Each structure stands twice: as C-alpha cells, then as structure tokens.
Amino acid sequence: PAGPTVECTDASSPFDQSTADIILRTCDNVNFRVHSPILAQASPFFSDMFSLPQPPRQETSGAGRVDTLETIPVPEDSKTLDLLLRILYPIPKPSMEEPGPLVPVLKAAKKYDMAWPVVILSERLTVTTPREPLQAWVAACRARLEDVARGAA
C-alpha cells in the first residue's frame, strides 16, 4: 500500500517555471522548480549530487500538475530556501535588513557549501551592525561567522 499523499504547493515566481529540471521540496511542502546548472555552479554539494545517475520520478505537484522531475527533499523551510535561491539566481535581490532571518539562510548556504551567498549575507550582517549591533552579533554567532561577530561586538 502506498503512503499518504502529501499536499504540496508551488513556490512563487521565478521558482515555478516549467523550464526547471529539478524540484527542491521544503519541509513545509513547497516545491521550488529550479535549474540544476545554477545550483551546480553555486554549490559543490549539488554539483556532486547531480553527477550521480538518478531515475526520473512521477508525482503530483501543486495544482494537480504531474511532475516527472526529480524531487529532492530539503530540511529548510520555504522562507529560507526562497531567500537562498533569490541570492543565487540572476534576479533582483530582496531587502535583507533584519539580521535574524539571515541566520537560517546562512546555515543552509554553509551546509550546501555555497560561498557566494555566505559572502553576500555576511556583508549584509556587517552593514546592519551599526544600526543593530546586538542583533547582528547574535546572528553572526548563531551562523558561526567569527569575523562578523567580532566586528559587531
């Protein structure tokens, strides 16, 4: 017998494109349709993963659409993955003014060995330090960014 069907929703644009070749599914069941070459370029973790042969899968996605794309479950929530992907993709970047929400994104970027988002997010924390030194210091400590934490102290 098959397990229970999980109801998933599709991420917002641009992570809902039909040109995507892979789906990242977050812990809150949001499907991000992404392009593996972008992930592979940004992350040795994904580059190695995509170099392994994978059989295609078929399952129902949001809006009753049937997907034949490989679906990779990730432990991050949709808010975290959305910001991480927006940093990677060649699209306008969202405002990143609050230090706290950057922590899970930084942790995910480090976990997936994504150097560029770590640099961008570290710079954002550094910029927020004069305005919110305590929050920037806490965020830098939680994300294990010693240099940023020292600068905020």
Coordinates of N, CA, C and O in Angstrom, one line a residue:
P1 N 0.8 -1.2 0.0 CA 0.0 0.0 0.0 C 0.9 1.3 0.0 O 1.9 1.3 0.7
A2 N 0.5 2.2 -0.8 CA 1.2 3.5 -0.8 C 0.9 4.3 0.4 O -0.1 4.2 1.1
G3 N 1.9 5.2 0.8 CA 1.8 6.0 1.9 C 0.8 7.1 1.7 O 0.3 7.3 0.6
P4 N 0.6 7.9 2.7 CA -0.4 9.1 2.5 C 0.2 10.1 1.5 O 1.3 10.3 1.4
T5 N -0.8 10.6 0.7 CA -0.4 11.6 -0.3 C -0.1 13.0 0.4 O -1.0 13.4 1.3
V6 N 1.0 13.6 0.1 CA 1.3 14.9 0.8 C 0.9 16.0 -0.2 O 1.2 16.0 -1.4
E7 N 0.1 16.9 0.3 CA -0.3 18.0 -0.5 C 0.8 19.1 -0.5 O 1.2 19.6 0.5
C8 N 1.2 19.4 -1.7 CA 2.3 20.4 -1.9 C 1.8 21.6 -2.6 O 0.9 21.5 -3.4
T9 N 2.4 22.7 -2.4 CA 2.2 23.9 -3.1 C 3.4 24.3 -3.9 O 4.5 23.9 -3.6
D10 N 3.2 25.0 -5.0 CA 4.3 25.5 -5.8 C 4.8 26.8 -5.2 O 4.0 27.7 -4.8
A11 N 6.1 27.0 -5.3 CA 6.7 28.3 -4.9 C 6.3 29.4 -5.8 O 5.8 29.2 -6.9
S12 N 6.5 30.6 -5.4 CA 6.2 31.8 -6.2 C 7.3 32.0 -7.3 O 8.3 31.3 -7.3
S13 N 7.0 32.8 -8.2 CA 7.9 33.1 -9.3 C 9.2 33.7 -8.8 O 9.1 34.4 -7.8
P14 N 10.3 33.3 -9.3 CA 10.5 32.6 -10.6 C 10.8 31.1 -10.3 O 11.2 30.4 -11.2
F15 N 10.4 30.6 -9.1 CA 10.7 29.2 -8.8 C 9.5 28.3 -9.1 O 9.3 27.3 -8.4
D16 N 8.7 28.7 -10.1 CA 7.6 27.9 -10.6 C 7.6 27.7 -12.1 O 6.6 27.3 -12.7
Q17 N 8.8 27.9 -12.7 CA 8.9 27.8 -14.1 C 8.9 26.4 -14.7 O 9.5 25.5 -14.1
S18 N 8.3 26.3 -15.8 CA 8.2 25.0 -16.5 C 9.6 24.6 -17.1 O 9.8 23.4 -17.4
T19 N 10.5 25.5 -17.2 CA 11.8 25.2 -17.8 C 12.8 24.6 -16.7 O 13.9 24.1 -17.1
A20 N 12.3 24.5 -15.5 CA 13.2 23.9 -14.5 C 13.4 22.4 -14.7 O 12.6 21.8 -15.4
D21 N 14.5 21.9 -14.2 CA 14.7 20.5 -14.5 C 14.8 19.7 -13.2 O 15.1 18.5 -13.2
I22 N 14.5 20.3 -12.0 CA 14.6 19.6 -10.7 C 13.7 20.4 -9.8 O 13.4 21.6 -9.9
I23 N 13.2 19.7 -8.8 CA 12.3 20.3 -7.7 C 13.0 20.1 -6.4 O 13.4 19.0 -6.0
L24 N 13.1 21.2 -5.7 CA 13.5 21.1 -4.3 C 12.3 21.3 -3.4 O 11.5 22.3 -3.6
R25 N 12.0 20.3 -2.6 CA 10.8 20.3 -1.7 C 11.2 20.6 -0.3 O 11.9 19.9 0.3
T26 N 10.6 21.7 0.2 CA 11.0 22.1 1.6 C 10.2 21.3 2.6 O 9.3 20.6 2.3
C27 N 10.6 21.5 3.9 CA 10.0 20.8 5.0 C 8.5 21.2 5.2 O 7.7 20.4 5.8
D28 N 8.1 22.4 4.7 CA 6.7 22.8 4.7 C 6.0 22.5 3.4 O 5.0 23.1 3.1
N29 N 6.5 21.6 2.6 CA 5.9 21.0 1.4 C 5.6 22.1 0.3 O 4.6 22.1 -0.3
V30 N 6.6 22.9 0.1 CA 6.6 23.8 -1.0 C 7.6 23.4 -2.1 O 8.8 23.1 -1.7
N31 N 7.2 23.2 -3.3 CA 8.0 22.8 -4.4 C 8.6 24.0 -5.1 O 7.9 24.8 -5.6
F32 N 10.0 24.0 -5.1 CA 10.7 25.0 -5.8 C 11.3 24.4 -7.1 O 12.1 23.5 -7.0
R33 N 10.8 24.8 -8.2 CA 11.3 24.3 -9.5 C 12.5 25.1 -9.9 O 12.4 26.3 -10.1
V34 N 13.6 24.4 -9.9 CA 14.9 25.1 -10.1 C 15.7 24.5 -11.2 O 15.3 23.5 -11.7
H35 N 16.7 25.2 -11.6 CA 17.6 24.8 -12.7 C 18.9 24.2 -12.1 O 19.6 25.0 -11.5
S36 N 19.1 23.0 -12.4 CA 20.3 22.3 -11.8 C 21.6 23.0 -12.1 O 22.5 23.0 -11.3
P37 N 21.8 23.5 -13.4 CA 23.1 24.2 -13.6 C 23.4 25.3 -12.7 O 24.5 25.5 -12.3
I38 N 22.3 26.1 -12.3 CA 22.6 27.2 -11.4 C 23.0 26.6 -10.0 O 24.0 27.1 -9.4
L39 N 22.3 25.6 -9.5 CA 22.7 25.0 -8.2 C 24.1 24.4 -8.3 O 24.9 24.6 -7.4
A40 N 24.4 23.7 -9.4 CA 25.7 23.0 -9.5 C 26.8 24.1 -9.6 O 27.9 23.8 -9.0
Q41 N 26.6 25.2 -10.2 CA 27.6 26.2 -10.3 C 27.8 26.8 -8.9 O 29.0 27.2 -8.6
A42 N 26.8 27.0 -8.2 CA 26.9 27.7 -6.9 C 27.3 26.8 -5.7 O 27.8 27.3 -4.7
S43 N 27.2 25.5 -5.9 CA 27.4 24.5 -4.8 C 28.1 23.2 -5.2 O 27.5 22.5 -6.0
P44 N 29.3 23.0 -4.7 CA 29.9 21.7 -4.9 C 29.0 20.5 -4.4 O 29.0 19.5 -5.0
F45 N 28.3 20.8 -3.4 CA 27.4 19.7 -2.9 C 26.4 19.3 -3.9 O 26.2 18.1 -4.2
F46 N 25.7 20.3 -4.5 CA 24.7 19.9 -5.6 C 25.4 19.5 -6.9 O 24.9 18.6 -7.5
S47 N 26.6 20.0 -7.2 CA 27.3 19.5 -8.4 C 27.6 18.1 -8.2 O 27.4 17.3 -9.2
D48 N 28.1 17.6 -7.1 CA 28.4 16.2 -6.9 C 27.1 15.4 -6.9 O 27.1 14.3 -7.5
M49 N 26.0 15.9 -6.3 CA 24.7 15.1 -6.3 C 24.2 14.9 -7.7 O 23.8 13.9 -8.1
F50 N 24.3 16.0 -8.5 CA 23.8 15.9 -9.9 C 24.6 15.1 -10.8 O 24.2 14.6 -11.9
S51 N 25.9 14.8 -10.4 CA 26.7 14.0 -11.2 C 26.4 12.5 -11.1 O 26.8 11.7 -11.9
L52 N 25.6 12.1 -10.1 CA 25.2 10.8 -9.9 C 23.9 10.5 -10.7 O 23.0 11.3 -10.8
P53 N 23.8 9.3 -11.3 CA 22.6 9.0 -12.1 C 21.4 8.9 -11.2 O 21.5 8.3 -10.1
Q54 N 20.3 9.5 -11.6 CA 19.1 9.4 -10.9 C 17.9 9.1 -11.8 O 17.8 9.6 -12.9
P55 N 17.1 8.1 -11.4 CA 15.9 7.8 -12.2 C 14.9 8.8 -12.1 O 14.7 9.5 -11.1
P56 N 14.1 9.1 -13.2 CA 13.1 10.1 -13.1 C 11.9 9.6 -12.3 O 11.7 8.4 -12.2
R57 N 11.2 10.5 -11.6 CA 10.1 10.2 -10.8 C 8.9 10.9 -11.2 O 9.0 11.9 -11.9
Q58 N 7.7 10.3 -10.9 CA 6.5 11.0 -11.3 C 5.6 11.1 -10.1 O 5.4 10.1 -9.4
E59 N 5.2 12.3 -9.8 CA 4.3 12.5 -8.7 C 3.5 13.8 -8.9 O 3.8 14.6 -9.8
T60 N 2.4 13.9 -8.2 CA 1.6 15.1 -8.3 C 2.1 16.2 -7.5 O 2.5 16.1 -6.4
S61 N 2.1 17.4 -8.2 CA 2.6 18.6 -7.5 C 1.4 19.5 -7.2 O 0.3 19.0 -7.3
G62 N 1.7 20.7 -6.8 CA 0.6 21.7 -6.6 C -0.3 21.9 -7.8 O 0.2 21.6 -8.9
A63 N -1.5 22.2 -7.7 CA -2.4 22.5 -8.8 C -2.7 21.2 -9.6 O -3.1 21.3 -10.7
G64 N -2.5 20.1 -9.0 CA -2.8 18.8 -9.7 C -1.9 18.5 -10.8 O -2.1 17.5 -11.6
R65 N -0.8 19.2 -11.0 CA 0.1 19.0 -12.1 C 0.9 17.8 -11.8 O 1.4 17.5 -10.7
V66 N 1.2 16.9 -12.8 CA 2.0 15.7 -12.6 C 3.4 16.1 -13.1 O 3.7 16.6 -14.2
D67 N 4.4 15.8 -12.2 CA 5.8 16.1 -12.4 C 6.6 14.8 -12.7 O 6.4 13.8 -12.0
T68 N 7.4 14.9 -13.7 CA 8.4 13.8 -14.0 C 9.8 14.3 -13.5 O 10.7 13.5 -13.8
L69 N 9.9 15.4 -12.9 CA 11.2 15.9 -12.5 C 11.6 15.2 -11.2 O 10.7 14.9 -10.3
E70 N 12.9 15.1 -11.0 CA 13.4 14.5 -9.7 C 13.0 15.5 -8.6 O 13.2 16.7 -8.8
T71 N 12.5 15.0 -7.5 CA 12.2 15.8 -6.4 C 13.2 15.5 -5.2 O 13.3 14.4 -4.8
I72 N 13.8 16.6 -4.8 CA 14.8 16.4 -3.7 C 14.3 17.1 -2.4 O 14.1 18.3 -2.4
P73 N 14.0 16.3 -1.4 CA 13.5 16.9 -0.2 C 14.7 17.6 0.5 O 15.8 17.1 0.6
V74 N 14.4 18.8 1.0 CA 15.4 19.5 1.8 C 14.8 19.9 3.2 O 13.6 20.1 3.3
P75 N 15.6 20.0 4.2 CA 15.1 20.2 5.6 C 14.7 21.7 5.8 O 14.1 22.0 6.8
E76 N 15.1 22.6 4.9 CA 14.9 24.0 5.1 C 13.4 24.3 4.9 O 12.7 23.6 4.1
D77 N 12.9 25.4 5.5 CA 11.5 25.8 5.2 C 11.5 26.7 3.9 O 12.6 27.1 3.4
S78 N 10.3 27.0 3.4 CA 10.2 27.7 2.2 C 10.7 29.1 2.2 O 11.3 29.6 1.3
K79 N 10.6 29.8 3.4 CA 11.1 31.2 3.5 C 12.6 31.2 3.4 O 13.2 32.0 2.7
T80 N 13.3 30.2 4.0 CA 14.7 30.1 4.0 C 15.2 29.8 2.6 O 16.1 30.4 2.0
L81 N 14.6 28.8 2.0 CA 15.0 28.4 0.6 C 14.8 29.5 -0.4 O 15.6 29.7 -1.3
D82 N 13.7 30.2 -0.2 CA 13.3 31.2 -1.2 C 14.4 32.3 -1.2 O 14.9 32.7 -2.2
L83 N 14.8 32.8 0.0 CA 15.9 33.8 0.1 C 17.2 33.3 -0.5 O 17.9 34.0 -1.2
L84 N 17.6 32.0 -0.1 CA 18.8 31.5 -0.6 C 18.8 31.4 -2.1 O 19.8 31.8 -2.8
L85 N 17.7 30.9 -2.7 CA 17.7 30.8 -4.2 C 17.7 32.2 -4.8 O 18.2 32.4 -5.9
R86 N 17.0 33.2 -4.2 CA 17.0 34.5 -4.8 C 18.4 35.2 -4.8 O 18.7 36.0 -5.7
I87 N 19.2 34.8 -3.9 CA 20.6 35.2 -3.9 C 21.4 34.6 -5.0 O 22.2 35.2 -5.7
L88 N 21.1 33.3 -5.3 CA 21.8 32.6 -6.3 C 21.4 33.0 -7.7 O 22.2 33.0 -8.7
Y89 N 20.1 33.2 -7.9 CA 19.5 33.4 -9.3 C 19.8 34.9 -9.7 O 19.9 35.8 -8.9
P90 N 20.0 35.0 -11.1 CA 20.2 36.4 -11.6 C 18.9 37.2 -11.7 O 18.3 37.4 -12.8
I91 N 18.3 37.5 -10.5 CA 17.1 38.3 -10.4 C 17.3 39.3 -9.3 O 18.3 39.3 -8.6
P92 N 16.4 40.3 -9.3 CA 16.6 41.4 -8.2 C 16.6 40.7 -6.8 O 15.8 39.8 -6.6
K93 N 17.4 41.3 -6.0 CA 17.6 40.7 -4.7 C 16.6 41.4 -3.7 O 16.4 42.6 -3.8
P94 N 16.1 40.6 -2.8 CA 15.2 41.1 -1.8 C 15.9 42.0 -0.7 O 17.1 41.8 -0.6
S95 N 15.2 42.8 0.0 CA 15.7 43.5 1.1 C 16.2 42.6 2.2 O 15.4 41.6 2.5
M96 N 17.3 42.8 2.7 CA 17.8 41.9 3.8 C 18.3 42.8 4.9 O 19.5 42.9 5.2
E97 N 17.3 43.5 5.5 CA 17.7 44.5 6.5 C 17.7 43.9 8.0 O 18.4 44.5 8.8
E98 N 17.0 42.9 8.2 CA 16.9 42.3 9.6 C 17.9 41.2 9.7 O 17.9 40.3 8.9
P99 N 18.7 41.2 10.8 CA 19.8 40.2 10.9 C 19.2 38.8 11.2 O 19.7 37.8 10.7
G100 N 18.2 38.7 12.0 CA 17.6 37.4 12.5 C 17.3 36.5 11.4 O 17.7 35.3 11.4
P101 N 16.5 36.9 10.4 CA 16.1 36.0 9.3 C 17.2 35.5 8.4 O 17.1 34.5 7.7
L102 N 18.4 36.1 8.5 CA 19.5 35.7 7.7 C 20.2 34.5 8.2 O 20.9 33.8 7.5
V103 N 20.0 34.2 9.5 CA 20.7 33.1 10.1 C 20.4 31.7 9.5 O 21.3 31.0 9.1
P104 N 19.1 31.3 9.3 CA 18.9 30.0 8.7 C 19.3 30.0 7.3 O 19.8 28.9 6.8
V105 N 19.3 31.1 6.6 CA 19.8 31.1 5.2 C 21.3 31.0 5.2 O 21.8 30.2 4.4
L106 N 22.0 31.6 6.1 CA 23.5 31.4 6.2 C 23.8 30.0 6.5 O 24.7 29.4 5.9
K107 N 23.1 29.4 7.4 CA 23.3 28.0 7.8 C 23.1 27.1 6.6 O 23.9 26.2 6.4
A108 N 22.1 27.3 5.9 CA 21.8 26.5 4.7 C 22.9 26.7 3.6 O 23.4 25.7 3.0
A109 N 23.3 27.9 3.4 CA 24.4 28.2 2.4 C 25.7 27.5 2.8 O 26.4 26.9 2.0
K110 N 26.0 27.5 4.1 CA 27.2 26.9 4.6 C 27.1 25.3 4.4 O 28.0 24.7 4.0
K111 N 25.9 24.8 4.7 CA 25.7 23.4 4.7 C 25.8 22.9 3.2 O 26.4 21.8 3.0
Y112 N 25.3 23.7 2.3 CA 25.4 23.3 0.9 C 26.7 23.8 0.2 O 26.9 23.7 -1.0
D113 N 27.6 24.4 1.0 CA 28.9 24.8 0.5 C 28.8 25.9 -0.6 O 29.5 25.8 -1.6
M114 N 27.9 26.8 -0.3 CA 27.7 27.9 -1.3 C 28.4 29.2 -0.8 O 27.9 29.9 0.0
A115 N 29.6 29.4 -1.4 CA 30.4 30.5 -1.0 C 29.8 31.9 -1.2 O 29.8 32.8 -0.4
W116 N 29.2 32.1 -2.4 CA 28.6 33.4 -2.8 C 27.6 33.9 -1.8 O 27.6 35.0 -1.3
P117 N 26.5 33.1 -1.5 CA 25.5 33.5 -0.5 C 26.1 33.8 0.9 O 25.7 34.8 1.5
V118 N 27.1 33.1 1.3 CA 27.8 33.3 2.6 C 28.4 34.7 2.5 O 28.3 35.5 3.5
V119 N 29.1 35.0 1.5 CA 29.7 36.4 1.3 C 28.7 37.5 1.4 O 28.8 38.4 2.1
I120 N 27.6 37.3 0.5 CA 26.6 38.3 0.5 C 25.9 38.5 1.8 O 25.7 39.6 2.3
L121 N 25.5 37.4 2.5 CA 24.8 37.5 3.8 C 25.7 38.0 4.9 O 25.3 38.8 5.7
S122 N 27.0 37.7 4.8 CA 28.0 38.2 5.8 C 28.1 39.7 5.7 O 28.1 40.5 6.6
E123 N 28.1 40.2 4.4 CA 28.2 41.6 4.2 C 26.9 42.3 4.7 O 27.0 43.4 5.2
R124 N 25.8 41.7 4.5 CA 24.5 42.3 4.9 C 24.5 42.4 6.5 O 24.1 43.4 7.0
L125 N 25.1 41.4 7.1 CA 25.2 41.5 8.6 C 26.1 42.6 9.0 O 25.8 43.3 10.0
T126 N 27.2 42.7 8.3 CA 28.2 43.8 8.6 C 27.5 45.2 8.4 O 27.7 46.1 9.3
V127 N 26.7 45.3 7.4 CA 26.0 46.6 7.1 C 25.0 46.9 8.2 O 24.8 48.1 8.6
T128 N 24.4 45.9 8.8 CA 23.4 46.1 9.8 C 24.0 46.4 11.2 O 23.3 46.8 12.1
T129 N 25.3 46.1 11.4 CA 25.9 46.2 12.7 C 25.8 47.6 13.3 O 25.4 47.7 14.5
P130 N 26.1 48.7 12.6 CA 26.0 50.0 13.3 C 24.5 50.3 13.7 O 24.3 50.9 14.7
R131 N 23.6 49.8 13.0 CA 22.2 50.1 13.3 C 21.6 49.2 14.4 O 20.8 49.6 15.2
E132 N 22.0 47.9 14.3 CA 21.5 46.9 15.3 C 22.7 46.0 15.7 O 22.8 44.8 15.3
P133 N 23.6 46.5 16.5 CA 24.8 45.8 16.8 C 24.5 44.5 17.6 O 25.2 43.4 17.3
L134 N 23.6 44.5 18.5 CA 23.4 43.3 19.3 C 22.8 42.2 18.4 O 23.2 41.0 18.4
Q135 N 21.8 42.6 17.6 CA 21.1 41.6 16.8 C 22.1 41.0 15.7 O 22.1 39.8 15.4
A136 N 23.0 41.9 15.2 CA 24.0 41.5 14.2 C 25.0 40.5 14.9 O 25.3 39.5 14.3
W137 N 25.4 40.8 16.1 CA 26.3 40.0 16.8 C 25.7 38.6 17.1 O 26.3 37.6 16.8
V138 N 24.4 38.6 17.6 CA 23.8 37.3 17.8 C 23.6 36.5 16.6 O 23.9 35.3 16.5
A139 N 23.2 37.1 15.5 CA 23.0 36.4 14.2 C 24.4 35.9 13.7 O 24.5 34.7 13.3
A140 N 25.4 36.7 13.8 CA 26.8 36.2 13.4 C 27.2 35.0 14.3 O 27.8 34.1 13.7
C141 N 27.0 35.1 15.6 CA 27.4 34.0 16.4 C 26.6 32.7 16.1 O 27.2 31.6 16.0
R142 N 25.3 32.9 15.9 CA 24.5 31.7 15.6 C 24.9 31.1 14.2 O 24.8 29.9 14.1
A143 N 25.3 31.9 13.3 CA 25.8 31.4 12.0 C 27.2 31.1 12.0 O 27.8 30.7 10.9
R144 N 27.9 31.2 13.1 CA 29.3 30.9 13.2 C 30.2 31.7 12.3 O 31.1 31.2 11.7
L145 N 29.9 33.0 12.2 CA 30.7 33.9 11.4 C 31.6 34.7 12.4 O 31.2 35.8 12.8
E146 N 32.7 34.2 12.8 CA 33.5 34.8 13.8 C 34.0 36.2 13.5 O 33.9 37.1 14.4
D147 N 34.4 36.5 12.3 CA 34.9 37.8 11.9 C 33.8 38.8 12.0 O 34.0 39.9 12.5
V148 N 32.6 38.5 11.5 CA 31.4 39.4 11.6 C 31.0 39.6 13.0 O 30.7 40.7 13.4
A149 N 31.0 38.6 13.9 CA 30.7 38.7 15.3 C 31.7 39.6 16.0 O 31.3 40.4 16.8
R150 N 33.0 39.4 15.7 CA 34.0 40.3 16.3 C 33.7 41.8 15.9 O 33.9 42.7 16.7
G151 N 33.4 42.0 14.7 CA 33.1 43.4 14.2 C 31.9 44.0 14.9 O 31.8 45.2 15.0
A152 N 30.9 43.1 15.2 CA 29.7 43.6 15.8 C 29.8 43.8 17.3 O 29.0 44.5 18.0
A153 N 30.8 43.2 17.9 CA 31.0 43.2 19.4 C 31.4 44.5 19.9 O 31.9 45.4 19.4

